Every structure is written in structure tokens, then in C-alpha cells.
XYZ file of C-alpha atoms in Angstrom:
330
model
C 122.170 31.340 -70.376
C 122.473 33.971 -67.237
C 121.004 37.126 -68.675
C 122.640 39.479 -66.078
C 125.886 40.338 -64.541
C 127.317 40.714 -61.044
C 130.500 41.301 -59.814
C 132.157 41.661 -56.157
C 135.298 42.056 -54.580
C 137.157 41.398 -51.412
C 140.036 43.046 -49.822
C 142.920 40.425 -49.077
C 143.898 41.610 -45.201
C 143.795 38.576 -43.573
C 141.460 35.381 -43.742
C 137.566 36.297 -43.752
C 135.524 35.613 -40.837
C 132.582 34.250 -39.997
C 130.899 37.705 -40.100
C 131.987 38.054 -43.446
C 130.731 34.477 -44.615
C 127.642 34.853 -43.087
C 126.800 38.522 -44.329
C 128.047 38.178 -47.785
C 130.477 35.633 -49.002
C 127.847 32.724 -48.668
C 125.129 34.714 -50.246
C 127.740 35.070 -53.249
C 126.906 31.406 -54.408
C 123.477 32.236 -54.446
C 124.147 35.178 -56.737
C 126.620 33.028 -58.737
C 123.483 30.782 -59.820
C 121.606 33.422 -61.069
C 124.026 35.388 -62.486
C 127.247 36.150 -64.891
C 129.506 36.753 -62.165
C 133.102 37.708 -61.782
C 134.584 37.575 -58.423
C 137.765 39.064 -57.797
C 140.881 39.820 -54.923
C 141.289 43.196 -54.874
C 144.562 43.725 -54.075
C 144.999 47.591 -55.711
C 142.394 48.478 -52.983
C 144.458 47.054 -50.126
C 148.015 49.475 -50.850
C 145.836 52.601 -49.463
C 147.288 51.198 -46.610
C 150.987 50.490 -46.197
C 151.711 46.967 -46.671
C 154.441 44.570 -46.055
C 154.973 43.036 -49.597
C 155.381 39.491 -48.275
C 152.059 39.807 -46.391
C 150.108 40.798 -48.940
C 151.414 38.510 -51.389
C 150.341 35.619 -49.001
C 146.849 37.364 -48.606
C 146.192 37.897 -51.722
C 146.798 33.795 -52.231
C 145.263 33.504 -49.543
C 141.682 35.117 -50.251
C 142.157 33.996 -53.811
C 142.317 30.266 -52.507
C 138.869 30.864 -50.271
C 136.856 32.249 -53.374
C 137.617 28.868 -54.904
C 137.325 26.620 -51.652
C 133.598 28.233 -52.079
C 133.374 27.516 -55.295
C 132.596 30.524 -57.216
C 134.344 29.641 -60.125
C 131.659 27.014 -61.039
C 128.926 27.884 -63.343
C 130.461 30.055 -66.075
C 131.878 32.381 -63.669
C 135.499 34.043 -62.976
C 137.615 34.472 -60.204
C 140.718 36.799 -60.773
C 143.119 38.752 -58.679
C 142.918 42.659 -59.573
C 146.587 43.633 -60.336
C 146.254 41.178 -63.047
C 143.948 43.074 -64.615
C 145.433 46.268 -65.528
C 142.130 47.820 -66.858
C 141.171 48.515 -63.033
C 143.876 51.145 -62.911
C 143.490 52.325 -66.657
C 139.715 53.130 -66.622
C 140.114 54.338 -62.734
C 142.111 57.613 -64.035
C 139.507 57.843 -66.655
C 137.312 58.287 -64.120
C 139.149 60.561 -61.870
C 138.211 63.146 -64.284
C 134.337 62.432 -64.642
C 134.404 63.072 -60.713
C 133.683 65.977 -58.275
C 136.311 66.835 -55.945
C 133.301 67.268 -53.309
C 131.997 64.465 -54.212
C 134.813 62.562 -53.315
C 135.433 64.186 -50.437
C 132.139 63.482 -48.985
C 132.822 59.684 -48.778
C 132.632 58.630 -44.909
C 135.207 55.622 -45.189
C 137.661 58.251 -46.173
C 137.019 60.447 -42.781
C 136.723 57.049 -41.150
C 140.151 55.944 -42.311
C 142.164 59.147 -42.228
C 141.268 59.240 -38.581
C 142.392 55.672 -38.203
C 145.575 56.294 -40.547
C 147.034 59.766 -40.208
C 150.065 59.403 -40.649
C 149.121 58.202 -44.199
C 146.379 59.942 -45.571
C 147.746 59.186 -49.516
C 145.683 60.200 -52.229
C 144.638 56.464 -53.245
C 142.655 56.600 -50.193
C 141.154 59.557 -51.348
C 140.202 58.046 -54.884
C 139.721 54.363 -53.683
C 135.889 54.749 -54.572
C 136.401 55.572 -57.976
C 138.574 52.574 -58.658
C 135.992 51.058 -57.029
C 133.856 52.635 -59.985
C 135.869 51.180 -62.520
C 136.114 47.813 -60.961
C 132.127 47.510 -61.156
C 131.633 49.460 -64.731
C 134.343 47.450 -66.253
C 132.376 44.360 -66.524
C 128.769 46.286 -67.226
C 127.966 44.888 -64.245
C 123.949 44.807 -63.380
C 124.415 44.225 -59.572
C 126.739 44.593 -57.166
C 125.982 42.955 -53.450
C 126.439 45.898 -51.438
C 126.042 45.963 -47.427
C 125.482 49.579 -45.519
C 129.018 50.906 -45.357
C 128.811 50.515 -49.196
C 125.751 52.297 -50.097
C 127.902 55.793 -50.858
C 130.613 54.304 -53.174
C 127.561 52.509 -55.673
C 126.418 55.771 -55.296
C 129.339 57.176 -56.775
C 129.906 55.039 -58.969
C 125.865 55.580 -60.411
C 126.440 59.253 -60.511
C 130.253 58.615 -62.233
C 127.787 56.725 -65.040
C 125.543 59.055 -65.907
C 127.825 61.928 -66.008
C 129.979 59.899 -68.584
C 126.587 59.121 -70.686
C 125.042 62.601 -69.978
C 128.110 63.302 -72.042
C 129.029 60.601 -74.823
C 125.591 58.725 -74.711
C 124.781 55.120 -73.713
C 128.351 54.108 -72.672
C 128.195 52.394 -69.103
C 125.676 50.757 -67.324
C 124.124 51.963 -64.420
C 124.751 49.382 -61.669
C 121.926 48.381 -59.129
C 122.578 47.345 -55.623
C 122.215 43.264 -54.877
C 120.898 42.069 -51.877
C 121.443 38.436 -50.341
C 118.066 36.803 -49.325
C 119.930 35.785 -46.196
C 122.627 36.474 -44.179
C 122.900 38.888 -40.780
C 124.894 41.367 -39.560
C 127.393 39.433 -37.501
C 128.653 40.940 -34.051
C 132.067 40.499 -32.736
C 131.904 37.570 -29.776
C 133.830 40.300 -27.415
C 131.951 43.452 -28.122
C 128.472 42.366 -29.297
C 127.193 46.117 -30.171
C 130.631 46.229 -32.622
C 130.493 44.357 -36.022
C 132.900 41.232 -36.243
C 135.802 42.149 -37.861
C 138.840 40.465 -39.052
C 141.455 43.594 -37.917
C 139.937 43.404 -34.414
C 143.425 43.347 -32.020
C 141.926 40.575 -30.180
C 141.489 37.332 -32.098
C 138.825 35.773 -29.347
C 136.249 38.728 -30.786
C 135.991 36.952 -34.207
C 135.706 33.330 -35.656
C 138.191 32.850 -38.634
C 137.180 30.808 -41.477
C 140.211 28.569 -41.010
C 139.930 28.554 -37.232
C 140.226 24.371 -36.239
C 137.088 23.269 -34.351
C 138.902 23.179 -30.543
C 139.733 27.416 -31.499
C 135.666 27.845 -32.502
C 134.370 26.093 -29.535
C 137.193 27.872 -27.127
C 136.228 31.095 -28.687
C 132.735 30.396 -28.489
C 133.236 29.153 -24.810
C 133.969 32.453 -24.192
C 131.626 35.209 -25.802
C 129.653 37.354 -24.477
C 126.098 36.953 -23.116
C 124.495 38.707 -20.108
C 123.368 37.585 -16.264
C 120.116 36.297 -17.053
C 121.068 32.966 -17.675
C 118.222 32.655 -20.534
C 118.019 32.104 -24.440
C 116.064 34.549 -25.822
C 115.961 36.468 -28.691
C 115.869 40.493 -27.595
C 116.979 43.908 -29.275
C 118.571 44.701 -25.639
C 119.986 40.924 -25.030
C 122.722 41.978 -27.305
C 125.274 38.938 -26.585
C 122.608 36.099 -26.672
C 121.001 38.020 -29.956
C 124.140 37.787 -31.648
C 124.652 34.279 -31.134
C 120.831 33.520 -32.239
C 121.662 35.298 -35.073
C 124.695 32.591 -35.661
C 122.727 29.706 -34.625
C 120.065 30.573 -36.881
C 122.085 31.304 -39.975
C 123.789 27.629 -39.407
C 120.985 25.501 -38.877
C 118.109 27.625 -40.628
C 116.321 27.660 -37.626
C 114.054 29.991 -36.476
C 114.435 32.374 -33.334
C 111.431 30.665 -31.464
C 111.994 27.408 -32.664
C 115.753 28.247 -31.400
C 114.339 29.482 -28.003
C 112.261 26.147 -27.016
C 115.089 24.250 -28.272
C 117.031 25.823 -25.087
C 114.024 26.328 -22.991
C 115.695 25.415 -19.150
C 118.831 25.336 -20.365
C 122.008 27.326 -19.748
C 124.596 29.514 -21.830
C 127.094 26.485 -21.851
C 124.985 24.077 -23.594
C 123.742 26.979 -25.708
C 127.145 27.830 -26.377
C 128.265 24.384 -27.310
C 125.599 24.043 -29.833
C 126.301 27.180 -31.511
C 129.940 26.346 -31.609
C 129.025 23.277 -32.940
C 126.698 24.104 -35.749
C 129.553 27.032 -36.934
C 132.032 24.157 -37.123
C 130.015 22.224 -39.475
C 128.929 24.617 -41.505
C 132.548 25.534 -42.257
C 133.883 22.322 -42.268
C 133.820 21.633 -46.256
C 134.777 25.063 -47.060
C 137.890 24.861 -44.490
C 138.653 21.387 -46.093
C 138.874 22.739 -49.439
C 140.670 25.544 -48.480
C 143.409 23.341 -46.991
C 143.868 21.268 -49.569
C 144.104 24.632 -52.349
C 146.376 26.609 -50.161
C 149.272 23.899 -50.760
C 149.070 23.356 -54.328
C 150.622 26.706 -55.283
C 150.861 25.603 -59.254
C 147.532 24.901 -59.116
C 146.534 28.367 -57.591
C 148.919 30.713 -60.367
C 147.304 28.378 -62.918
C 143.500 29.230 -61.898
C 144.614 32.601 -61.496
C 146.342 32.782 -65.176
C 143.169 31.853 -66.290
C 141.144 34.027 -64.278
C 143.403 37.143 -65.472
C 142.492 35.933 -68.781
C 138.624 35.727 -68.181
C 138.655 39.202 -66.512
C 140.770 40.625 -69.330
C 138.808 39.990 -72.073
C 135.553 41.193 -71.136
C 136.905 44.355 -69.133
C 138.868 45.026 -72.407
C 135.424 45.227 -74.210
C 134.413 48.340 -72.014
C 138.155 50.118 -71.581
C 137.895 50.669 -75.481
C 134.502 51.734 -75.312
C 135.191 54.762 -72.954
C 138.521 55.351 -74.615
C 137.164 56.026 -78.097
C 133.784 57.991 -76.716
C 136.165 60.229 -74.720
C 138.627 60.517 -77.765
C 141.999 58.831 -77.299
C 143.093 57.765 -80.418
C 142.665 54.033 -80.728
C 145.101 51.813 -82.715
């Protein structure tokens, strides 16, 4: 029986890309062995942006059909969709008012996205990371995989706990940080000093994870290296580091093994291999995925019974804080 819990979600905007495989959603499996784990879509996260309601009802089918093409639901664990849920949103206002106003006001992605969004600066982007609070605490979670741009919101959510149990006692767990034994940080193919990301206006910067083999190798084809003409692996040879760092991920080589496997030869071949060992690394979690995305019955019935998964144990913890606090439980 797995002793401890985890629990991660993802954001549906769009399929993930290779960046995102590589950094986190492939070390997910690895936690998924080890670990209780719930996995969800988290769809109330995406509205702090204004979204067209078809689009994010395909994403969020979307995303939900990739965390079963990688088959986290295996193992004892659950994959849900957050709206379905509706203790995310219940405990999150519990929340609200176990938190600082300058503590929630010191959270960089806010700054970060009010810049980017100022013409809607709403006040769920404000309080985003303390839903995010409630998403982790809900299911006592004892990790959560975290990457750098998420160290302040488990922070948060730590100090969120043990104001509520400074209070009322042992009532939430404190959540630790999880970190993937493997896994880099992956660079966009355009830009290679600017992290891969999926809302990048130019689609040849990142790899999709439904991108067919002729669009990998194209994009590939064309990413960024330097003059040199040489494979080698240095903090300054930012293009050629960042594919490496691909390359090595794929194949599990090593950066000098990768280096005398290309010893006197050019960017193309190097290029085509790297392409080529992406392809196949994806290739039975795009296949999956493919097959998933067109069985919608299928999909609403996995995520009935993921609702129903999620439910139950988040239910367990909603109560808890309700009758510490002192609603009056029927």
C-alpha cells in the first residue's frame, strides 16, 4: 500500500509541450509509483484569464485525454477535472481568510501577469495561489512536484497551514516540495535563453506533444545553434546545450558519450538524431492520445469517475476545516 500522497495539476491552455513532458509530466509516472496520487485539469485556474468557452471546453478534454494517454490513472491513482470538484472553490474562500493581504500581494506570477494582462487584472488572479492552497491541502497531500516559478505559492500554501493549525490544532498537513530525479529545463528551439513554452506566438519555438513526426523534424531542422559547427556541451553554447539537454533526456545518454557520438559531424545530422529520438519517445504517448481524444463517451465516463474519486477524499478534509472553524455541520 503507498504510504504517502501527491497531487499535481495542469492548466488546460493548449496541448503540453515537450518542455513540459520533459520537466515534469514524465517525472509524474515516476511519482505515481511511489505514491497516492491524484492528478487533476485545472480548469478554475485557467478563467483568471478570459476565455472563449468553446476553447476551453476542448482544452480541458484535451489535457484531460493526455493525463490518461500517460497513464496516470494506473496504480490506484485519480485523474479528475477541477470544476468537478466543487471543494476547490469551497475550501479556497476558507482560505481567503487565513491569508495576508501582503502576502498575497507579494506573489511574482501576479506582477508577472498583470503586466502581461492589464486590461484584466480580476481578483482571481490575485487569489489564484490560494486556490492553489486548497487544491494541494484538500487531499492532505505530502508532496507536490514543484519547479522554480512554483516555489512561492507551496510557500503559501505552508504558511496558509500552519496559521490554520496555529489556530484549531492539527488540521492540515504541511505539504513538502517533490522533485523529479530527472527531467531538464527545456529551452524554446527559437530563443534558447527563453524556456519552451506552449503560448509562445511562434509555433516553430516549441515541440507539441501531438506534433506528427515530419512537424518535429521540420521544427527541429530549424532551431537554433551557433557558427561553430560543433557538438558540445557548454554553459555559453546555449542552442547546441539545449538540444543536448533533449537528446540526453530521450536516449539517457550522457553529455560526453553524446559528444563522441557526433565527434566530426555537423548540426544536420545532429539535428536529425535529436529529432528523431523526440519522435520516438513520444510516439506511444501521441498514439494513445489519438485514439482517447475520439472516444468522447469514454472520456466523460473516466472523468465521472474521476469526479467521484476526487470527491470523496477532498470531502474528508472540507468537513474537517468546516467544523474546526465553526460552521455548523448537518
Amino acid at each position: 500500500m503507498k504510504e504517502k500522497t501527491a497531487l499535481s495539476l495542469i492548466t488546460p491552455s493548449n496541448i503540453p509541450t515537450l518542455g513540459n513532458y520533459l520537466g515534469a509530466l514524465r517525472n509524474w509516472k515516476q511519482m505515481a509509483e511511489d505514491n497516492r496520487c491524484f492528478f487533476g485539469a485545472s480548469d478554475l485556474h485557467a478563467i483568471t484569464v478570459r476565455q472563449d468557452p468553446k476553447d476551453l471546453r476542448r482544452n480541458t478534454a484535451e489535457i484531460f485525454a493526455v493525463l490518461l494517454a500517460l497513464e496516470l490513472d494506473k496504480g490506484g491513482n485519480t485523474v479528475f477535472v477541477q470544476s468537478h470538484v466543487p471543494q476547490h472553490a469551497q475550501l479556497a474562500w476558507a482560505l481567503n481568510c487565513f491569508t495576508q493581504f501582503g502576502e498575497a500581494s507579494r506573489m511574482t506570477q501576479f506582477k508577472d501577469k498583470s503586466a502581461s494582462h492589464a486590461d484584466n487584472i480580476n481578483v482571481g488572479l490575485f487569489s489564484y495561489p490560494v486556490l492553489m492552497a486548497a487544491d494541494i491541502v484538500l487531499y492532505d497531500a505530502d508532496y507536490v512536484p514543484i519547479g522554480e516559478d512554483q516555489k512561492q505559492h507551496l510557500e503559501l500554501a505552508r504558511n496558509i497551514v500552519d496559521r490554520i493549525n496555529g489556530i484549531y490544532g492539527d488540521v492540515l498537513k504541511v505539504p513538502e516540495p517533490w522533485f523529479g530525479k530527472t527531467g531538464k529545463r527545456i529551452m524554446s528551439l527559437l530563443e534558447p535563453t527563453k524556456k519552451m513554452s506552449k503560448s509562445d506566438p511562434n509555433p516553430k519555438a516549441y515541440i507539441s506533444l501531438m506534433d506528427e513526426p515530419n512537424v518535429i523534424l521540420k521544427k527541429m531542422k530549424s532551431a537554433v545553434t551557433d557558427m561553430n559547427g560543433r557538438v558540445f556541451y557548454g554553459e555559453d553554447n546555449h542552442g547546441v546545450k539545449n538540444l543536448m539537454d533533449i537528446y540526453s533526456c530521450c536516449t539517457g545518454l550522457a553529455y560526453d558519450d553524446i559528444e563522441k557520438e557526433f565527434e566530426g559531424k555537423g548540426y544536420g545530422d545532429f539535428k536529425a538524431k535529436v529529432a528523431e529520438a523526440v519522435i520516438e519517445e513520444l510516439r506511444p504517448l501521441k498514439e494513445r492520445y489519438d485514439k482517447l481524444i475520439n472516444e468522447k463517451a469514454y472520456l466523460e465516463e473516466c472523468m465521472k469517475k474521476g469526479a467521484g474519486e476526487a470527491s470523496a477524499a477532498a470531502e474528508k478534509t472540507y468537513r474537517r476545516v468546516m467544523e474546526k472553524v465553526g460552521f455548523y455541520q448537518l
